Amino acid sequence: MALAETKPVVALESTIITHGMPYPHNLRTAKEVEAIVRAEGATPATVGVIEGEVRVGLSSEELDYLAQCRSSLKVSRRDLPYVISKGVSGGTTVSATMIAAHRAGIPVFVTGGIGGVHRDGENSLDISADLTELGRTPIAVVSAGVKSILDIGRTLEFLETQGVCVATYGASKNFPAFFSPQSGFTSAYHVCSPEEAAKLIASTLSLGLQSGVLLAVPIPEQHAAAGQQIEEAIQAAVTEASAKGVTGRDVTPFILQKVNELTEGKSLQANIALIHNNAKIGSQIACALSKQVNERTLKNETHPPGKLSSNTESDVVVVGGINVDFIAKGKTETLLFGQTNPGSVCQSFGGVGRNIADSLSRLGHKPLFISATGTDSNSDAVLNYCKHMNTCGVARIEGQSTATYCAVITESGELSLGLGDMDIHQQITEQYVSLFEEQLSSATLVCLDGNIPVSTIDYVCSLAKKHNINVWYEPTDSEKACKPFLSDAWKSLSYSSPNLAELCTMNATLGITTPEVLPSTLDEMLGVTVVLSRPLLDHLHCLVVTLGAHGVLLCGELDAGTVNLQPRKQRRRRQLCALYYPALTVTPEETMNVSGAGDSLAGALIAGILQGKDTDSCVRMGLLAAKMSLASPHPIAPVLTLDSVDPNNVQAQDWPKPKFVWMD
């Protein structure tokens, strides 16, 4: 939840729990560190492996389990495949924690000290995977420097070779040696405050270097006095480890245990103190970074739309709704109203306009998306989810609620009931959208959904007429389908993608007789659809009529035995025909979400059209995207890519030949 709301999160490793301290010191320290992170305003996310699952954000019970587990392994990058395949538990080292934190989208990680080049490493080549991970994973590691049992000079040289930015936190560049604030070596740089450290991290991430930052925090002064005694104990422990033949991953736990014995617990106290200090400073840095990122995002969102930089230019503009969706799926075919039904509920992010813009963004385009949300947590969550999209046209309006939608579907995936709070969509006004007139006028295609006000639709259609823009209208539902048809605005549309009920509404609004009852058989559906599409095609270039589980009927201009989908340059007399494409099979068991299939179809179809693909390829891209949507908990499947909807990549799919129907 913290990540979704772009709040600060701090990753924590777990080898300190499994291998760094004896029980119960390990558990108490872990919980104290998490409490410090919370006290500084961040959310702790301890990383560990529980029975073969990498988990980010361990529960209190999982922390206790790891603290007392005697069979837990020390898990570095190389060990992750093994522990997962064997289903065993373990504490993650710096390198494994970095991997998990980065995958989860957490940019700041706090630990005690990192590994390094071992003494005599120039001969043994015993070099910690922590160093190579810092060279290939873009995350900030806050630590007390390098453990003093290592060769610190060679460690810093190795980090330089790996391209890792190393900075000491404080007034000097002295590089700390875990128990001692000075190691005799210096960092390349130093930062003096959480804000300065956060800017360094943000700069590193913005460059896309794929390497990390090491922030070295000296041990608090009051605990550094014992440093000399601890250093002497370390030298004795190193000698004993060598004499006993202790090597590899066993060296550090052996030496830490021995040093604790020789110093009568002072090293353990110092260890805990520096971890507490790192957690405090690391959390302050995470909070500063989160604040800077959110301020930058807000600045981008409130940038005067008429002065958008050139990188917001797009071949497509989408104007429409953005929702937070709740999908409730029953476990029975018949839902009983007035009582609780067994089922499952999941949250996702939708809105017809958002869905189409999302789909296009995943299929090689960068559409400008114009919409409106509130300034609530739902807005934070949905905009964070849409970071891969160009959302600089989304207005965030104080005192308004972000649109929410709840769909109740049966076991087979049929919509039983939908409830929506969509009032915010009325704020997508003609006045606001007109701020983007330059982008609208130069777009190859503008897509409108039926959630926006009639006046806004009329305004965009007037621009389309003036500048010869192709406009795609996605009706949203049978009530909203009428909006462009209340005036002559509809005559400026080029494409529309209604279902049969929405097509009836369009015709009825124009005063054309429509069936009182929708047909149930496929042949009847096709016949009625052809008849109802014909009058609209006097002005529209093409209609994409969705027929639910039956598939889709394309109606438009005849061109070389198919329907011409390519954007028209001018209006002319033409012969009309229709092509029927059956849907791809999705079983009720596979169906997870019915709210985005039509939008996925439209988005992929539009992508195919803009990429100049032939009609069959465009429709098949749409059908594949719709199938992926139905099988995903999200309206637009997060795994949607150009490869995943390339009909040529679907080897097993025997594409049936579309059925041709004359319209004239």
XYZ file of C-alpha atoms in Angstrom:
664
model
C 0.000 0.000 0.000
C 2.859 2.377 0.793
C 4.410 1.736 -2.618
C 1.075 2.233 -4.386
C 0.634 5.557 -2.602
C 4.283 6.569 -3.328
C 5.104 6.754 0.363
C 8.673 6.069 1.596
C 9.643 2.418 2.055
C 12.934 1.070 3.451
C 14.173 -2.419 2.575
C 15.956 -4.414 5.304
C 18.017 -7.590 4.981
C 17.530 -10.717 7.078
C 20.944 -12.429 7.389
C 21.420 -10.303 10.476
C 18.454 -12.265 11.852
C 19.482 -15.717 10.643
C 23.282 -15.506 10.874
C 24.324 -12.173 12.398
C 23.185 -12.429 16.023
C 22.086 -15.096 18.499
C 18.434 -15.491 19.495
C 16.691 -13.499 21.016
C 19.004 -10.534 20.252
C 18.388 -11.053 16.547
C 14.605 -10.877 16.793
C 14.630 -7.946 19.194
C 17.053 -6.014 16.965
C 14.971 -6.719 13.843
C 11.810 -5.422 15.516
C 13.645 -2.402 16.956
C 14.982 -1.516 13.511
C 11.504 -1.769 11.985
C 10.154 0.446 14.798
C 12.847 3.067 14.079
C 11.921 3.080 10.390
C 8.254 3.610 11.274
C 9.101 6.347 13.778
C 10.894 8.273 11.019
C 7.792 8.129 8.811
C 8.724 5.274 6.469
C 7.426 1.719 6.055
C 9.894 -1.117 6.782
C 10.119 -4.007 4.317
C 12.290 -6.788 5.709
C 13.220 -9.221 2.951
C 13.595 -12.968 3.507
C 12.950 -16.368 1.997
C 10.169 -18.393 3.643
C 9.836 -21.973 2.436
C 11.050 -21.157 -1.055
C 9.220 -17.834 -1.477
C 11.067 -14.524 -1.615
C 9.010 -12.164 0.527
C 9.322 -8.388 0.726
C 7.807 -7.099 3.959
C 7.929 -9.933 6.503
C 5.161 -10.182 9.087
C 5.915 -10.336 12.814
C 5.298 -14.108 12.753
C 7.685 -14.558 9.814
C 10.396 -12.563 11.604
C 9.989 -14.811 14.637
C 10.130 -17.903 12.411
C 13.401 -16.829 10.786
C 14.923 -15.776 14.125
C 14.453 -19.277 15.555
C 14.902 -21.357 12.395
C 18.063 -23.475 12.778
C 18.058 -24.784 9.207
C 17.901 -21.416 7.456
C 20.443 -20.727 4.734
C 22.415 -17.611 3.976
C 20.950 -16.528 0.641
C 22.981 -14.486 -1.823
C 22.292 -13.924 -5.552
C 23.764 -17.323 -6.468
C 21.629 -19.118 -3.859
C 18.211 -17.767 -4.854
C 17.498 -20.432 -7.525
C 18.454 -23.234 -5.130
C 16.405 -22.122 -2.118
C 13.373 -21.511 -4.315
C 13.666 -24.876 -6.052
C 14.067 -26.687 -2.715
C 11.411 -24.702 -0.872
C 13.728 -23.886 2.036
C 13.993 -20.757 4.191
C 16.849 -18.319 4.561
C 18.096 -14.866 5.367
C 18.860 -12.643 2.387
C 22.303 -11.053 2.140
C 22.916 -7.572 0.803
C 22.979 -8.801 -2.813
C 19.776 -10.880 -2.610
C 17.967 -8.125 -0.705
C 18.986 -5.599 -3.357
C 17.520 -7.830 -6.078
C 14.202 -8.279 -4.241
C 13.924 -4.614 -3.245
C 14.621 -3.434 -6.776
C 12.020 -5.841 -8.204
C 9.494 -4.469 -5.693
C 10.300 -0.851 -6.586
C 12.038 0.094 -3.326
C 14.999 2.434 -3.969
C 16.505 2.598 -0.434
C 17.949 -0.353 1.487
C 19.453 -0.205 4.995
C 21.944 -2.737 6.334
C 24.722 -2.958 8.915
C 27.770 -3.263 6.694
C 28.373 -4.650 3.244
C 30.733 -7.434 2.222
C 33.887 -6.754 0.261
C 37.225 -8.055 -0.903
C 38.551 -10.471 1.696
C 42.067 -10.145 3.012
C 44.407 -11.917 0.620
C 41.599 -11.554 -1.923
C 44.133 -10.728 -4.622
C 45.180 -14.393 -4.388
C 41.987 -16.162 -3.305
C 39.647 -13.988 -5.435
C 37.249 -14.132 -2.469
C 35.097 -11.112 -3.311
C 31.596 -10.605 -1.953
C 28.683 -10.682 -4.392
C 27.517 -7.492 -2.620
C 30.047 -5.522 -4.671
C 29.061 -6.865 -8.090
C 25.383 -6.429 -7.162
C 26.030 -2.769 -6.412
C 27.484 -2.543 -9.904
C 24.378 -3.908 -11.627
C 21.335 -3.102 -9.485
C 20.129 0.534 -9.223
C 19.422 0.867 -5.528
C 20.864 2.959 -2.680
C 22.507 0.934 0.089
C 22.883 2.705 3.439
C 25.498 0.958 5.588
C 28.244 1.581 8.133
C 30.789 1.084 5.386
C 32.667 -2.174 4.938
C 33.243 -4.707 7.697
C 36.696 -4.119 9.141
C 37.601 -7.805 8.784
C 37.923 -7.138 5.035
C 40.461 -5.434 2.783
C 38.821 -2.015 2.672
C 41.254 -0.430 0.217
C 40.797 -3.138 -2.390
C 37.041 -3.115 -1.744
C 36.831 0.591 -2.642
C 38.982 -0.007 -5.728
C 36.643 -2.824 -6.793
C 33.576 -0.618 -6.270
C 35.168 2.057 -8.456
C 35.730 -0.548 -11.184
C 32.058 -1.532 -10.901
C 31.011 2.093 -11.407
C 29.442 2.433 -7.955
C 29.034 5.942 -6.569
C 30.394 5.867 -2.973
C 29.667 8.744 -0.594
C 30.181 9.143 3.152
C 27.235 10.558 5.088
C 28.553 13.447 7.154
C 30.949 16.385 7.130
C 34.018 14.469 5.895
C 34.910 11.951 3.202
C 36.418 9.508 5.743
C 35.184 6.052 4.830
C 33.944 4.183 7.935
C 35.030 0.659 8.843
C 31.894 -0.676 10.487
C 32.935 -0.462 14.186
C 35.199 2.527 13.573
C 34.278 5.887 11.983
C 37.609 5.908 10.142
C 39.257 3.220 8.047
C 42.246 5.165 6.758
C 40.537 5.452 3.364
C 38.228 8.071 1.870
C 35.065 8.030 -0.219
C 34.930 9.838 -3.542
C 32.202 12.129 -2.197
C 30.217 13.028 0.900
C 26.657 14.226 1.538
C 25.663 16.217 4.591
C 21.880 15.776 4.864
C 19.013 13.447 3.958
C 17.943 15.879 1.232
C 21.415 15.938 -0.322
C 21.606 12.133 -0.192
C 18.140 11.868 -1.760
C 19.187 14.145 -4.652
C 22.225 11.926 -5.250
C 20.018 8.811 -5.367
C 17.429 10.478 -7.613
C 20.173 11.573 -10.007
C 21.589 8.064 -10.152
C 18.174 6.541 -10.879
C 17.299 9.182 -13.487
C 20.448 8.414 -15.500
C 19.428 4.776 -15.941
C 22.967 3.574 -15.205
C 21.782 0.278 -13.667
C 24.349 0.660 -10.872
C 23.762 1.480 -7.242
C 24.880 4.045 -4.668
C 26.719 3.194 -1.453
C 26.086 5.655 1.373
C 28.553 4.993 4.212
C 27.319 6.149 7.624
C 29.919 6.346 10.456
C 29.036 4.654 13.761
C 27.692 7.119 16.390
C 30.493 8.784 18.341
C 29.423 7.452 21.722
C 29.918 3.888 20.489
C 33.113 4.513 18.526
C 35.273 4.650 21.669
C 35.202 0.863 21.911
C 36.447 0.674 18.331
C 40.119 0.095 19.187
C 39.338 -2.816 21.513
C 37.034 -4.324 18.906
C 39.686 -3.915 16.181
C 42.217 -5.826 18.297
C 39.648 -8.572 18.858
C 38.997 -8.698 15.116
C 42.681 -9.271 14.378
C 42.737 -12.140 16.887
C 39.533 -13.630 15.427
C 40.908 -13.388 11.865
C 44.031 -15.244 12.911
C 41.986 -17.979 14.616
C 39.669 -18.344 11.597
C 42.679 -18.827 9.348
C 44.224 -21.372 11.722
C 40.966 -23.359 11.867
C 40.491 -23.302 8.082
C 37.243 -21.317 8.145
C 36.542 -20.028 4.610
C 33.930 -18.428 2.349
C 30.525 -17.543 3.709
C 31.347 -19.022 7.144
C 34.103 -16.469 7.838
C 31.935 -13.488 8.783
C 29.600 -15.295 11.251
C 32.629 -17.014 12.851
C 34.552 -13.767 13.329
C 31.539 -11.798 14.596
C 30.783 -14.522 17.144
C 34.440 -14.677 18.252
C 34.737 -10.897 18.480
C 31.595 -10.769 20.615
C 33.166 -13.299 23.016
C 36.524 -11.479 23.188
C 34.919 -8.072 23.800
C 32.421 -9.469 26.308
C 29.460 -8.293 24.281
C 30.698 -4.798 23.487
C 30.924 -5.579 19.764
C 27.328 -6.805 19.752
C 26.200 -3.591 21.450
C 28.165 -1.528 18.926
C 26.740 -3.631 16.081
C 23.181 -3.000 17.243
C 23.891 0.714 17.754
C 25.213 1.226 14.256
C 22.293 -0.706 12.732
C 19.864 1.495 14.688
C 21.705 4.584 13.450
C 21.706 3.370 9.859
C 17.975 2.681 10.068
C 17.307 6.187 11.360
C 19.404 7.948 8.720
C 18.319 5.592 5.910
C 14.658 6.249 6.739
C 15.224 10.007 6.730
C 16.838 9.669 3.292
C 13.938 7.512 2.030
C 11.434 10.123 3.252
C 13.391 12.930 1.578
C 13.596 10.938 -1.666
C 9.867 10.181 -1.609
C 9.078 13.850 -1.009
C 11.305 14.962 -3.892
C 9.812 12.387 -6.278
C 6.232 13.332 -5.338
C 6.957 17.042 -5.674
C 8.476 16.469 -9.100
C 5.481 14.345 -10.152
C 3.045 17.002 -8.936
C 5.022 19.691 -10.763
C 4.836 17.662 -13.971
C 1.109 17.071 -13.497
C 0.394 20.765 -12.938
C 2.661 21.960 -15.758
C 0.703 24.400 -17.928
C -0.741 22.059 -20.564
C -0.328 24.586 -23.358
C 3.443 24.653 -22.710
C 4.156 20.954 -22.625
C 7.665 20.031 -23.706
C 8.300 18.298 -26.999
C 8.602 14.904 -25.335
C 4.857 14.948 -24.744
C 4.136 14.995 -28.463
C 2.125 11.977 -29.433
C 0.478 10.430 -32.449
C -2.546 9.605 -30.270
C -4.540 11.578 -27.705
C -6.998 9.743 -25.438
C -9.663 11.727 -23.568
C -11.694 9.752 -21.050
C -12.224 8.277 -17.628
C -9.829 6.874 -15.065
C -11.208 4.628 -12.304
C -10.193 2.477 -9.395
C -12.027 -0.808 -10.025
C -13.185 -3.434 -7.559
C -14.075 -6.735 -9.198
C -16.160 -9.159 -7.143
C -16.501 -12.636 -8.665
C -19.018 -15.065 -7.227
C -18.276 -18.743 -6.746
C -21.747 -19.705 -7.921
C -23.479 -19.202 -11.260
C -26.500 -17.560 -9.616
C -25.947 -14.667 -7.217
C -28.561 -14.133 -4.502
C -29.269 -10.467 -3.885
C -30.021 -9.325 -0.354
C -27.458 -11.649 1.236
C -23.724 -12.418 1.256
C -22.504 -14.635 -1.577
C -19.214 -16.550 -1.498
C -16.626 -15.143 -3.870
C -13.408 -13.196 -4.282
C -12.752 -9.460 -4.531
C -9.748 -7.797 -6.146
C -8.733 -4.210 -6.840
C -7.477 -3.001 -10.193
C -7.245 0.231 -12.140
C -9.574 0.977 -15.030
C -11.668 3.559 -16.778
C -12.305 3.156 -20.506
C -9.998 5.988 -21.556
C -7.289 4.860 -19.133
C -7.574 1.275 -20.356
C -7.152 2.244 -24.004
C -4.233 4.569 -23.196
C -2.665 1.801 -21.062
C -3.055 -0.720 -23.876
C -1.493 1.634 -26.424
C 1.364 2.449 -24.027
C 2.217 -1.239 -23.725
C 2.054 -1.686 -27.520
C 4.691 0.771 -28.636
C 2.878 4.127 -28.428
C 2.932 7.007 -25.965
C -0.562 8.482 -26.093
C -1.265 11.707 -24.257
C -3.984 10.834 -21.748
C -6.374 13.605 -20.692
C -8.589 12.910 -17.671
C -9.359 14.007 -14.106
C -8.964 12.542 -10.610
C -9.284 13.766 -7.055
C -6.304 14.342 -4.753
C -7.113 11.312 -2.596
C -5.227 8.052 -1.972
C -7.067 6.396 -4.884
C -5.595 9.027 -7.195
C -2.089 8.422 -5.784
C -2.489 4.681 -6.263
C -3.813 4.759 -9.821
C -1.289 7.354 -11.042
C 1.540 5.367 -9.482
C 0.270 2.292 -11.340
C 0.162 4.340 -14.571
C 3.794 5.515 -14.384
C 4.479 3.843 -17.746
C 1.882 6.136 -19.352
C 1.923 9.819 -20.324
C -0.460 11.143 -17.652
C 0.580 14.806 -17.778
C -2.920 15.586 -19.068
C -4.600 14.210 -15.922
C -5.960 17.023 -13.736
C -5.940 16.405 -9.966
C -8.812 18.353 -8.464
C -9.073 19.301 -4.787
C -12.245 18.313 -2.991
C -13.243 15.698 -5.571
C -13.202 11.899 -5.284
C -11.384 9.780 -7.837
C -13.860 7.684 -9.828
C -14.510 4.193 -8.450
C -16.292 1.293 -10.064
C -17.461 -1.991 -8.594
C -18.408 -4.907 -10.848
C -20.103 -8.038 -9.517
C -19.674 -10.977 -11.899
C -20.909 -14.541 -11.806
C -18.744 -17.641 -11.721
C -18.847 -17.828 -15.529
C -17.685 -14.229 -15.833
C -20.996 -12.564 -16.766
C -21.604 -9.082 -15.346
C -24.371 -9.261 -12.748
C -24.244 -5.724 -11.365
C -22.074 -2.653 -11.726
C -21.913 0.382 -9.442
C -19.930 3.510 -10.224
C -19.077 6.849 -8.648
C -18.112 8.718 -11.810
C -18.969 12.349 -10.962
C -15.338 13.451 -11.376
C -15.565 12.739 -15.120
C -17.775 15.823 -15.492
C -14.630 17.831 -14.678
C -13.087 16.779 -18.021
C -14.597 19.957 -19.419
C -14.352 21.615 -22.800
C -12.400 24.431 -21.136
C -9.830 22.036 -19.655
C -9.451 19.886 -22.771
C -9.045 23.019 -24.919
C -5.727 23.633 -23.130
C -4.444 20.717 -25.217
C -5.794 22.034 -28.534
C -2.351 22.025 -30.161
C -1.815 18.338 -29.342
C -5.358 17.421 -30.397
C -5.073 19.264 -33.712
C -1.822 17.545 -34.693
C -2.709 13.995 -33.570
C -3.057 11.130 -36.034
C -5.964 9.819 -33.964
C -8.003 11.109 -31.021
C -9.907 8.596 -28.907
C -12.903 9.682 -26.791
C -14.833 7.618 -24.280
C -18.485 8.112 -23.338
C -17.671 9.167 -19.758
C -16.814 12.735 -20.738
C -19.408 15.535 -21.005
C -21.368 16.046 -24.229
C -19.908 19.553 -24.592
C -16.375 18.135 -24.529
C -17.252 15.557 -27.192
C -18.801 18.307 -29.336
C -15.673 20.465 -28.925
C -13.295 17.676 -30.020
C -15.570 16.796 -32.963
C -15.528 20.430 -34.080
C -11.724 20.333 -34.028
C -11.828 17.082 -35.991
C -13.955 18.704 -38.671
C -11.707 21.760 -38.846
C -8.368 19.883 -38.950
C -9.470 16.631 -40.612
C -8.617 14.553 -37.514
C -9.635 10.917 -37.177
C -11.695 10.453 -33.982
C -12.462 7.073 -32.384
C -15.511 6.984 -30.091
C -15.729 4.229 -27.456
C -19.350 4.470 -26.175
C -18.651 3.014 -22.663
C -22.235 1.828 -22.086
C -25.646 1.873 -23.755
C -26.784 5.040 -21.942
C -23.695 7.086 -22.837
C -23.542 5.817 -26.419
C -25.971 8.545 -27.484
C -23.763 11.538 -26.604
C -22.231 12.407 -30.018
C -25.558 11.643 -31.718
C -27.488 14.332 -29.839
C -26.160 16.786 -32.455
C -24.297 16.587 -35.764
C -21.044 15.985 -33.840
C -21.202 12.277 -34.740
C -20.691 13.107 -38.414
C -17.093 14.077 -37.543
C -16.309 10.660 -36.044
C -14.183 8.227 -38.042
C -14.368 5.097 -35.888
C -16.565 3.720 -33.138
C -16.505 0.440 -31.220
C -19.992 -0.171 -29.781
C -21.540 -3.424 -28.675
C -24.944 -4.304 -30.143
C -26.910 -2.582 -27.353
C -24.849 0.599 -27.762
C -25.320 0.448 -31.548
C -29.097 0.327 -30.965
C -28.868 3.435 -28.756
C -26.935 5.313 -31.450
C -29.589 4.494 -34.045
C -32.498 5.250 -31.715
C -30.993 8.666 -30.935
C -31.029 9.406 -34.665
C -34.688 8.345 -34.842
C -33.993 5.062 -36.596
C -36.136 2.072 -35.633
C -34.305 -0.573 -33.607
C -35.329 -4.062 -32.369
C -37.238 -4.099 -29.079
C -35.394 -7.290 -28.085
C -31.766 -7.969 -28.991
C -31.234 -11.102 -31.113
C -29.787 -14.181 -29.432
C -28.430 -16.293 -32.304
C -25.251 -15.381 -34.170
C -26.913 -15.175 -37.604
C -29.595 -12.841 -36.267
C -26.935 -10.724 -34.519
C -24.944 -10.345 -37.720
C -28.059 -9.427 -39.717
C -29.211 -6.778 -37.234
C -25.696 -5.372 -36.835
C -25.272 -4.915 -40.603
C -28.641 -3.138 -40.865
C -27.940 -0.821 -37.889
C -24.387 -0.046 -38.990
C -25.368 1.013 -42.500
C -26.831 4.476 -41.727
C -23.871 5.394 -39.494
C -21.417 4.576 -42.273
C -22.746 7.477 -44.333
C -20.298 9.501 -42.231
C -18.197 7.131 -40.120
C -15.196 5.460 -41.765
C -15.523 2.160 -39.876
C -17.546 0.489 -37.122
C -16.059 -2.208 -34.899
C -19.104 -3.889 -33.341
C -18.284 -6.227 -30.454
C -20.554 -9.243 -30.065
C -19.364 -10.540 -26.686
C -18.340 -14.182 -26.688
C -19.285 -14.415 -30.378
C -16.518 -12.094 -31.542
C -16.472 -8.893 -33.566
C -18.022 -7.555 -36.791
C -16.057 -4.992 -38.796
C -18.178 -2.736 -41.013
C -16.704 -0.270 -43.470
C -15.194 0.434 -46.863
C -14.485 -2.491 -49.191
C -10.805 -2.616 -50.146
C -9.243 -5.611 -51.912
C -11.699 -8.076 -50.410
C -11.468 -6.754 -46.842
C -12.523 -3.743 -44.729
C -10.188 -0.767 -44.996
C -9.120 0.174 -41.456
C -6.435 2.728 -42.306
C -7.226 6.353 -41.363
C -8.962 8.126 -44.216
C -7.413 11.188 -45.780
C -10.664 12.417 -47.315
C -14.340 11.471 -47.481
C -15.573 9.838 -50.675
C -18.242 7.510 -52.003
C -17.364 3.881 -51.393
C -18.629 0.319 -51.449
C -19.415 -1.085 -48.007
C -18.951 -4.568 -46.592
C -18.620 -6.365 -43.246
C -16.227 -9.001 -41.908
C -17.090 -11.264 -38.995
C -14.253 -12.588 -36.794
C -15.078 -15.205 -34.106
C -13.736 -14.605 -30.598
C -10.929 -16.688 -29.115
C -12.098 -19.246 -26.567
C -11.794 -18.380 -22.873
C -13.317 -20.832 -20.380
C -15.350 -19.637 -17.360
C -12.583 -20.977 -15.113
C -10.023 -18.810 -16.944
C -12.202 -15.684 -16.831
C -11.105 -13.315 -14.061
C -12.256 -9.922 -15.293
C -14.809 -8.796 -17.880
C -14.347 -5.046 -17.496
C -11.459 -4.559 -19.915
C -11.845 -7.001 -22.814
C -13.536 -4.500 -25.140
C -11.019 -1.777 -24.255
C -8.117 -4.184 -24.811
C -9.598 -5.100 -28.197
C -9.946 -1.426 -29.152
C -6.474 -0.475 -27.885
C -4.700 -3.284 -29.737
C -6.769 -2.646 -32.879
C -5.806 1.030 -32.803
C -2.147 0.086 -32.304
C -2.302 -2.182 -35.335
C -3.938 0.523 -37.441
C -1.319 3.126 -36.449
C 1.450 0.656 -37.246
C 0.028 0.192 -40.743
C -0.817 -3.497 -40.347
C -3.335 -5.270 -42.566
C -6.928 -5.675 -41.379
C -6.640 -9.348 -40.378
C -3.539 -8.613 -38.267
C -5.184 -5.610 -36.565
C -8.281 -7.596 -35.583
C -6.275 -10.604 -34.436
C -4.099 -8.336 -32.283
C -7.326 -7.056 -30.724
C -8.733 -10.540 -30.150
C -5.494 -11.726 -28.508
C -5.418 -8.648 -26.252
C -9.071 -9.236 -25.281
C -8.327 -12.849 -24.393
C -5.402 -11.773 -22.218
C -7.634 -9.231 -20.467
C -10.301 -11.814 -19.651
C -7.703 -14.090 -18.053
C -6.112 -11.263 -16.018
C -7.266 -9.630 -12.768
C -6.471 -6.303 -14.465
C -8.547 -4.743 -17.284
C -5.346 -4.435 -19.341
C -3.088 -7.427 -18.771
C 0.265 -6.196 -17.357
C 2.006 -8.777 -19.564
C 0.543 -7.221 -22.734
C 3.313 -6.569 -25.289
C 3.595 -6.354 -29.065
C 5.057 -9.871 -29.070
C 2.174 -11.261 -27.017
C -0.406 -10.017 -29.556
C 1.599 -10.743 -32.695
C -0.590 -13.238 -34.606
C 2.558 -14.728 -36.161
C 3.845 -15.706 -32.721
C 0.712 -17.666 -31.843
C 1.780 -20.921 -33.462
C -0.988 -23.078 -32.050
C -3.776 -20.700 -33.050
C -5.622 -21.863 -36.148
C -7.049 -18.539 -37.299
C -10.435 -19.101 -38.999
C -11.122 -17.180 -42.189
C -13.390 -14.178 -41.485
C -16.922 -14.310 -42.868
C -17.576 -11.722 -45.588
C -20.940 -9.895 -45.800
C -21.996 -7.315 -48.424
C -23.634 -4.187 -47.009
C -24.553 -2.438 -50.298
